[in-house]
Coordinates of C-alpha atoms in Angstrom, one line a residue:
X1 CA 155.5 25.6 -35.0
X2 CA 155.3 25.5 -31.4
X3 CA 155.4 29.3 -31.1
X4 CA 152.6 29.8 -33.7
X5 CA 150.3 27.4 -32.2
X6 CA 150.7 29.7 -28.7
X7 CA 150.2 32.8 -30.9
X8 CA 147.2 31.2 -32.0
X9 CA 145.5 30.6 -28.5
X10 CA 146.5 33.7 -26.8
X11 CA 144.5 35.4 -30.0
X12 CA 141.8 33.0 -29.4
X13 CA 141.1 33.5 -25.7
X14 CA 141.4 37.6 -26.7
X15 CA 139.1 37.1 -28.8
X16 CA 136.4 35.1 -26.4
X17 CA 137.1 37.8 -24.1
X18 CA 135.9 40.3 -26.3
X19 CA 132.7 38.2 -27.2
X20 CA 132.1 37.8 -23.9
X21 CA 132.0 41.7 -22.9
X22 CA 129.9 42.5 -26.1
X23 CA 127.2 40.2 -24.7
X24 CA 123.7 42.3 -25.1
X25 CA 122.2 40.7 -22.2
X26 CA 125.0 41.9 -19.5
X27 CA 124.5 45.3 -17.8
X28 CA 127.8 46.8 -16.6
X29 CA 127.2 47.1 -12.5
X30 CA 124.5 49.2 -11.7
X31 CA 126.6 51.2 -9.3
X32 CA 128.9 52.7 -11.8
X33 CA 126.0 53.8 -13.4
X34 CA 125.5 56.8 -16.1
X35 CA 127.9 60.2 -15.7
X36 CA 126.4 61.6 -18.7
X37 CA 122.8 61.8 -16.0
X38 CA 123.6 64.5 -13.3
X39 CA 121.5 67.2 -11.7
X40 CA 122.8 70.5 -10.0
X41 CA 121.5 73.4 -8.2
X42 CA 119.7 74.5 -5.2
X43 CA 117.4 73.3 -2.7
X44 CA 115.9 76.0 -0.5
X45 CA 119.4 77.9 -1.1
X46 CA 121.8 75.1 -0.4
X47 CA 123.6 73.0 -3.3
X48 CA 122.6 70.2 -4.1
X49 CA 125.0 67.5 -7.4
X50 CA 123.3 64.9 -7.9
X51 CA 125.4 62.3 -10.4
X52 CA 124.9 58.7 -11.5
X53 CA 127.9 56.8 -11.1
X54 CA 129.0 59.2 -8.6
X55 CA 129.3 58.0 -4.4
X56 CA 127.0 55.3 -5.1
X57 CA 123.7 57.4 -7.2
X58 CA 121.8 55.5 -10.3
X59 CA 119.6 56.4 -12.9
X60 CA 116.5 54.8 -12.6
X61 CA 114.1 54.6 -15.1
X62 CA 110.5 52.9 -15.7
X63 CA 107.7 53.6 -17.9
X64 CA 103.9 52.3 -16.9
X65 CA 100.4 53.0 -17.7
X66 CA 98.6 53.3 -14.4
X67 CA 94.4 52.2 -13.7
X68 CA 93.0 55.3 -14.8
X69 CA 94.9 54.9 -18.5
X70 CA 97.3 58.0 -17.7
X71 CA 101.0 57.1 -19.3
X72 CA 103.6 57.4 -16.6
X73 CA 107.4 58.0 -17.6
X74 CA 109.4 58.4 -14.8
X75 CA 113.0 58.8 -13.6
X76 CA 114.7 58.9 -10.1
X77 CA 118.0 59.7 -9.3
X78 CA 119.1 58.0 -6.0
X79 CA 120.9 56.2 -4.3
X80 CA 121.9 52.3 -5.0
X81 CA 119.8 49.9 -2.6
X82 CA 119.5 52.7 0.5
X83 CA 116.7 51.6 2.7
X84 CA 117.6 53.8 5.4
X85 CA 119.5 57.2 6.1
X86 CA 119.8 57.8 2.7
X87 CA 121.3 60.7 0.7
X88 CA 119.2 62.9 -0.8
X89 CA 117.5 61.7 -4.3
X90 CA 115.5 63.6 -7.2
X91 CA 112.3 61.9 -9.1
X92 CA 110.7 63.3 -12.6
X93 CA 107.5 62.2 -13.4
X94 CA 106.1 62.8 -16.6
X95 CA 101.9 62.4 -16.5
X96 CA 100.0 62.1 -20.1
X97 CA 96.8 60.9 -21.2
X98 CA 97.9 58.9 -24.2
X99 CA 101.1 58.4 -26.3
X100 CA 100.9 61.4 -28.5
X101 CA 100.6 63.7 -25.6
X102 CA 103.7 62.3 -23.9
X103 CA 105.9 63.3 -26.8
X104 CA 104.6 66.7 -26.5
X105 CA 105.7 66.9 -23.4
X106 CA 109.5 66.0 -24.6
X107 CA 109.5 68.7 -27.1
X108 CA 111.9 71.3 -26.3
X109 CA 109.7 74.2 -24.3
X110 CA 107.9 74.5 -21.0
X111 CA 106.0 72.0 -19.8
X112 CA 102.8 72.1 -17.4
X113 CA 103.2 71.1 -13.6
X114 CA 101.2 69.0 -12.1
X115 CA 98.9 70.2 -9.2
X116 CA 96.3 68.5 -7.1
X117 CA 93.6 70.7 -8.5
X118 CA 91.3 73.0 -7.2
X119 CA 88.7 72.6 -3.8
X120 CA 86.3 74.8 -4.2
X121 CA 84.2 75.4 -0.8
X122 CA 80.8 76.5 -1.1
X123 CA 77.9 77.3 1.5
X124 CA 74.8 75.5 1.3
X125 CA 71.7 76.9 2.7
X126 CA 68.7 74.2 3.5
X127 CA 65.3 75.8 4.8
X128 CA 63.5 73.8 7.3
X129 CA 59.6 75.1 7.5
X130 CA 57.4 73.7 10.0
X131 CA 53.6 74.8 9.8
X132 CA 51.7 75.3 12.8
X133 CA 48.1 76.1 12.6
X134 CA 45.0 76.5 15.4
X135 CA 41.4 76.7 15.3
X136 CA 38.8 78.6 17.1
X137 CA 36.8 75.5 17.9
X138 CA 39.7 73.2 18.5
X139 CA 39.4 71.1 15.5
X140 CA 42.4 69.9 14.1
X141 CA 44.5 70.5 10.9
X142 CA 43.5 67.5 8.1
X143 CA 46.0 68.9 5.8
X144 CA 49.1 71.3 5.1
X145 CA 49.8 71.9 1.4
X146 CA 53.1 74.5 0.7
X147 CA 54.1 76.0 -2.6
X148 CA 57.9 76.5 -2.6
X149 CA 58.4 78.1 -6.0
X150 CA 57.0 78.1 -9.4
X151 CA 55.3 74.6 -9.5
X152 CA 57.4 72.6 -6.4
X153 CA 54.5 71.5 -4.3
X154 CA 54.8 69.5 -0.9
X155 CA 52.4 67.7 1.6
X156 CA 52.8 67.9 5.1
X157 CA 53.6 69.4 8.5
X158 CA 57.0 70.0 7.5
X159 CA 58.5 71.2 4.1
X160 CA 62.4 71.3 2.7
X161 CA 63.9 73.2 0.4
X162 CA 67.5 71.8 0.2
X163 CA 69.5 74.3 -1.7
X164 CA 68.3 78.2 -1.1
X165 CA 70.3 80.1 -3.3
X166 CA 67.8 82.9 -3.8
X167 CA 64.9 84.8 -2.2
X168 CA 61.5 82.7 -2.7
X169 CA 58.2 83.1 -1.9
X170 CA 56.7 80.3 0.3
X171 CA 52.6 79.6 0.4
X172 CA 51.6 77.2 3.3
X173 CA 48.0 76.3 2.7
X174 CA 46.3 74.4 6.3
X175 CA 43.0 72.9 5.7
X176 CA 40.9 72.0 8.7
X177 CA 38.4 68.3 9.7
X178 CA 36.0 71.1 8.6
X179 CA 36.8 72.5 5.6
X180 CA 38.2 75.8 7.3
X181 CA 41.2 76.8 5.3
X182 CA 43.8 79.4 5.9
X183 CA 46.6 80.6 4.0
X184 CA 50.4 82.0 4.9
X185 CA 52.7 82.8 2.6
X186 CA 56.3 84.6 3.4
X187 CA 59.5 85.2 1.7
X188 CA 62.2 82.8 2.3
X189 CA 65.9 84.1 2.1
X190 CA 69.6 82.6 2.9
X191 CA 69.4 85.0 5.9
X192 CA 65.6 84.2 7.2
X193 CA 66.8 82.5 10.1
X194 CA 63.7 82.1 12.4
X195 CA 61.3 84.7 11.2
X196 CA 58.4 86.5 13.2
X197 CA 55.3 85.1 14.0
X198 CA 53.1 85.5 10.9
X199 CA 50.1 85.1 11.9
X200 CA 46.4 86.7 11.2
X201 CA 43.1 86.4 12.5
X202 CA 39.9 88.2 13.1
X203 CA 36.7 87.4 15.0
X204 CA 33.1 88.5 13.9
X205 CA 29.8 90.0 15.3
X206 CA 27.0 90.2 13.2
X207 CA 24.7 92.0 16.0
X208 CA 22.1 89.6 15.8
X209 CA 21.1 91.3 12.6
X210 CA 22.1 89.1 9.2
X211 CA 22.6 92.7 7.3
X212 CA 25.0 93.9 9.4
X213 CA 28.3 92.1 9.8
X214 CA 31.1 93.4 11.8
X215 CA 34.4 91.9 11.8
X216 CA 37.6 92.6 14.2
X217 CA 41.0 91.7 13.7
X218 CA 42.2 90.1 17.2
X219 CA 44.6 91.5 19.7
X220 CA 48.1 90.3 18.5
X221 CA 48.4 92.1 15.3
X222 CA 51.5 94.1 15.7
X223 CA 54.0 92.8 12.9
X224 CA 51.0 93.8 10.6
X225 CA 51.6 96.9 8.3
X226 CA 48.4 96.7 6.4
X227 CA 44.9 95.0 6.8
X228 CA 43.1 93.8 3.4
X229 CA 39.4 92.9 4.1
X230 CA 38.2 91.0 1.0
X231 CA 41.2 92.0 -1.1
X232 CA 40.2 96.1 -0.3
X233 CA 42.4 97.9 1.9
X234 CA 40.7 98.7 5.5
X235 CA 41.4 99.5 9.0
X236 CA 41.6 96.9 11.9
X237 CA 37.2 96.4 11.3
X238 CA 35.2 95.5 8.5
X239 CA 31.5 96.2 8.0
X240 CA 29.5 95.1 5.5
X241 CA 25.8 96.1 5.3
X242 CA 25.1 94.0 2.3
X243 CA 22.2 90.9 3.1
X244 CA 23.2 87.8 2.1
X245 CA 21.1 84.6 2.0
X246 CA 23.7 81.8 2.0
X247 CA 26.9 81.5 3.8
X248 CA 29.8 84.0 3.0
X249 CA 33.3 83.8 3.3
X250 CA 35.1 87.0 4.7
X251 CA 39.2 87.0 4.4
X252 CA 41.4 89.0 6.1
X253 CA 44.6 89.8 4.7
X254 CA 48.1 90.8 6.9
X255 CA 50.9 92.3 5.1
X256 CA 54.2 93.2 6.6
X257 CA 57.1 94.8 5.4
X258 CA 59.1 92.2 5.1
X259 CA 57.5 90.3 2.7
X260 CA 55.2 88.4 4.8
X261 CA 51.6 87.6 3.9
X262 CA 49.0 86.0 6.1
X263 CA 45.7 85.5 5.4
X264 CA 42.7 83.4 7.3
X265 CA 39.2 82.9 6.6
X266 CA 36.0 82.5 8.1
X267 CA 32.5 81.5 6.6
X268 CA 29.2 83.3 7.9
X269 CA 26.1 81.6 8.0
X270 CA 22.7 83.7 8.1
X271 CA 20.8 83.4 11.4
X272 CA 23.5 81.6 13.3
X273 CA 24.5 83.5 16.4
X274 CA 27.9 85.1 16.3
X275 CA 27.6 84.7 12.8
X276 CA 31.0 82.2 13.0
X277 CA 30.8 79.0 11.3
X278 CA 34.5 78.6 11.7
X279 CA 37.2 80.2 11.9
X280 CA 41.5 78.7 11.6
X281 CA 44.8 80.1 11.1
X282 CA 48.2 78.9 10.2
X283 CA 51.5 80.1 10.3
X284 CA 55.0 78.4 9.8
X285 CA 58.5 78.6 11.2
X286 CA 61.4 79.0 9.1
X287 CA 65.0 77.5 10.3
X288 CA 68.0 78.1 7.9
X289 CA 70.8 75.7 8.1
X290 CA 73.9 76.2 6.4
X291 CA 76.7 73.4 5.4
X292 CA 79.7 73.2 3.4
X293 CA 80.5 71.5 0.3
X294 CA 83.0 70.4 -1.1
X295 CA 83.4 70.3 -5.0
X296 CA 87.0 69.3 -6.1
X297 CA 88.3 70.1 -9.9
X298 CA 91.1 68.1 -10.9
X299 CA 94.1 69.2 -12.6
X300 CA 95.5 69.0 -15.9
X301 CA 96.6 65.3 -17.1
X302 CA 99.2 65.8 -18.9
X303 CA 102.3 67.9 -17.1
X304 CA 105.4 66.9 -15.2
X305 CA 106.3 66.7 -10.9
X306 CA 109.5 66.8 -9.4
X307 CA 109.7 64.6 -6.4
X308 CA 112.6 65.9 -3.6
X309 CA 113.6 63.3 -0.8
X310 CA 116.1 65.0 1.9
X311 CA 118.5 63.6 4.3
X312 CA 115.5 63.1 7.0
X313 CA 113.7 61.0 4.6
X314 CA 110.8 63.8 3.9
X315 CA 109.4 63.9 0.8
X316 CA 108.1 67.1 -1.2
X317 CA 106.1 67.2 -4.3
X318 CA 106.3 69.9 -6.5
X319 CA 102.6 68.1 -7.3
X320 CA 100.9 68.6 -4.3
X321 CA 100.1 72.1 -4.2
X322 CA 99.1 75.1 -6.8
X323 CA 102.7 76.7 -8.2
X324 CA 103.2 80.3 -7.1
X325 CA 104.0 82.8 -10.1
X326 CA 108.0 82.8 -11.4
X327 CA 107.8 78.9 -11.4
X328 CA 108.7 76.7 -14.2
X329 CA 109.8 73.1 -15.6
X330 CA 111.9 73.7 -19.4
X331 CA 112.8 70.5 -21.4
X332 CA 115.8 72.1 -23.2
X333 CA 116.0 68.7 -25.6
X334 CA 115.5 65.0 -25.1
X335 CA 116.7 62.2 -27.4
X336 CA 116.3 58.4 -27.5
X337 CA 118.6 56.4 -25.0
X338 CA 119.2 52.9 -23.8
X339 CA 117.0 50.0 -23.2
X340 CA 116.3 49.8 -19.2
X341 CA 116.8 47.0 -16.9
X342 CA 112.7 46.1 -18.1
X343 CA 113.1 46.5 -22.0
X344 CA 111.2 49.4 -22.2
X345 CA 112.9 52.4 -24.8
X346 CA 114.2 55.5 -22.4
X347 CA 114.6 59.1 -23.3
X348 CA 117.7 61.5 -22.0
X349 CA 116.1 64.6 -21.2
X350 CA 117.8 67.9 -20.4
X351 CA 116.1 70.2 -18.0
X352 CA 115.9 73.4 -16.6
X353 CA 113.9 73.9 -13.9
X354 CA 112.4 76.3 -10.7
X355 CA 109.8 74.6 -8.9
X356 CA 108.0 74.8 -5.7
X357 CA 107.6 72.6 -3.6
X358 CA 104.7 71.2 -0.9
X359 CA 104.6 68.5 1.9
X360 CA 102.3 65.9 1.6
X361 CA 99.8 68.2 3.8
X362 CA 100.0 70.7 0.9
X363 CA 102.1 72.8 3.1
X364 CA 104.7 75.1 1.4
X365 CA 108.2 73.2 1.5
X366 CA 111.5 74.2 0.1
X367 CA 112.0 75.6 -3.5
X368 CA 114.3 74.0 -6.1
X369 CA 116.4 75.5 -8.8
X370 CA 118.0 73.0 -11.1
X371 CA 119.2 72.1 -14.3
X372 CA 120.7 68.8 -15.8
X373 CA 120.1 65.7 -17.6
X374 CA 118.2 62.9 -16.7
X375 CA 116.6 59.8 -18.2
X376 CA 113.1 58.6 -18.0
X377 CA 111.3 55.1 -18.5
X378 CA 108.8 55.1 -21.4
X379 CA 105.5 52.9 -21.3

């Protein structure tokens, strides 16, 4: 009886025993980890075994949906608790915008790799023009008007055009306290830089008889190619012989090859000496200034980036530079795992991989051939 009733607790403390290691909630020690999770190949030509459960490594795994909405699933292989001097460690992150894209990133094929995008620099020209203008009488401007383009108008003594991409033609318009008005008009380019003075102006003699008008363009003339008296072609004088009764306007045109086009004009009233009422001119400076800009396109957001800590404790990304031709990330198969430390469903995924990969400067770093099995943390 005696010997029954020992039989009886020995099987019953067995049999606690086993209840006791069948709990759910008890993880065997993290530092035996997972040998079915192990990575092996090359880092910038030396080997590199990676193992969890082997000389202290671990499978970590987490799954989180970061601020912007991207699903994160990630897995590292490291070392157990290292803070410091620390052996080197692999990291798989893979990026999606949304459930559904995450599984097809886990279907057996290759998979995109991250990059930081694309900086694209461009060269922005902005044309400064400042309008000058004089008068023969000393009065002063009122008013400076400037067309830019087709319908861009602007007031003032100076004018912007903030992004020249193209050729334009520029009309500066100066009115003076008396009505005087002369026009300017020259063709603005990326590569104006300070143009030539563009300047006309003419001065007039009617010989004390109101029939006869003469009217000579001033010394100073040089840049101009071609005179236009009154819209008409002429020479460097204009006569007219025509009477008139009431005050006349007479414009002188100067065109240069370059595009440039200056024009003044004076009024003539009958019986006044000289003939002059007034008589103005305007011209404008043009100052290009180029700048840079910046315009970043990000890249995809779905892919995967390998992470590569060495024994120094520098880090390289796979994601933070563009990957050179030859390069690829494979998922050969992935099937559903255990539960992680958080409660969140895994995935064992094998790989195959030959990545690229870049300091955080987006310098060029050491290049990694591997292949294995790993686990990652779903969201």
């Amino acid at each position: 009886m005696k010997r029954k009733q020992m039989r009886r607790a020995v099987w019953g403390n067995m049999i606690a025993l086993l209840l006791l290691s069948c709990n759910p909630n008890e993880l065997p020690p993290p530092s035996q980890g997972d040998i079915v999770f192990s990575v092996a190949g090359e880092v910038e030509g030396a080997p590199l075994n990676l193992s969890a459960g082997l000389e202290g490594y671990f499978m970590y795994t987490e799954g989180a949906i970061d601020s912007s909405g991207l699903w994160q699933a990630t897995g590292r292989l490291g070392a157990l608790g290292c803070q410091s001097g620390c052996p080197p460690e692999l990291s798989f992150r893979f990026q999606s915008a949304g459930e559904a894209q995450l599984d097809s990133l886990l279907l057996p094929g290759l998979v995109p790799v991250l990059s930081p995008g694309e900086t694209v620099i461009d060269t922005i020209f902005q044309a400064v023009l400042s309008a000058s203008s004089g008068h023969f009488s000393g009065i002063a401007a009122a008013a400076h008007s400037w067309e830019l383009a087709d319908s861009v108008f602007a007031i003032g003594q100076t004018a912007v055009i903030p992004d020249l991409q193209m050729p334009v033609e520029v009309t500066l318009t100066t009115t003076m306290a008396d009505n005087c008005t002369s026009t300017t008009t020259k063709q603005v380019s990326p590569l104006s830089g300070n143009a030539l003075p563009c300047t006309v102006g003419f001065q007039i003699d009617s010989g004390g008889l109101d029939s006869v008008i003469i009217a000579t363009v001033l010394p100073g003339q040089d840049w101009v190619q071609t005179f236009r008296w009154q819209g008409v072609v002429e020479g460097e004088v204009f006569t007219t012989f025509l009477p008139f009764q009431a005050p006349l306007d007479i414009c002188l045109e100067g065109i240069n090859l370059d595009g440039c086009i200056a024009q003044q004009c004076q009024t003539i009233i009958p019986g006044q000496p000289g003939g002059a009422a007034s008589g103005c001119f305007n011209d404008f400076s043009i100052e290009v200034q180029p700048s840079e800009v910046a315009t970043h396109f990000p890249g995809a957001l779905n892919g995967v980036a390998l992470m590569y800590t060495d024994v120094d404790g520098n880090v390289f990304s796979s994601e933070w530079g563009a990957q050179p031709p030859g390069t690829f990330f494979e998922v050969i198969s992935a099937s559903p795992y255990e539960v992680n430390a958080f409660g969140q469903a895994t995935r064992r995924v094998a790989i195959n991989l030959r990545l690229q990969l870049f300091s955080a400067s987006g310098a060029a770093g050491p290049e990694a051939q591997l292949a294995g099995e790993v686990a990652i943390g779903l969201p």
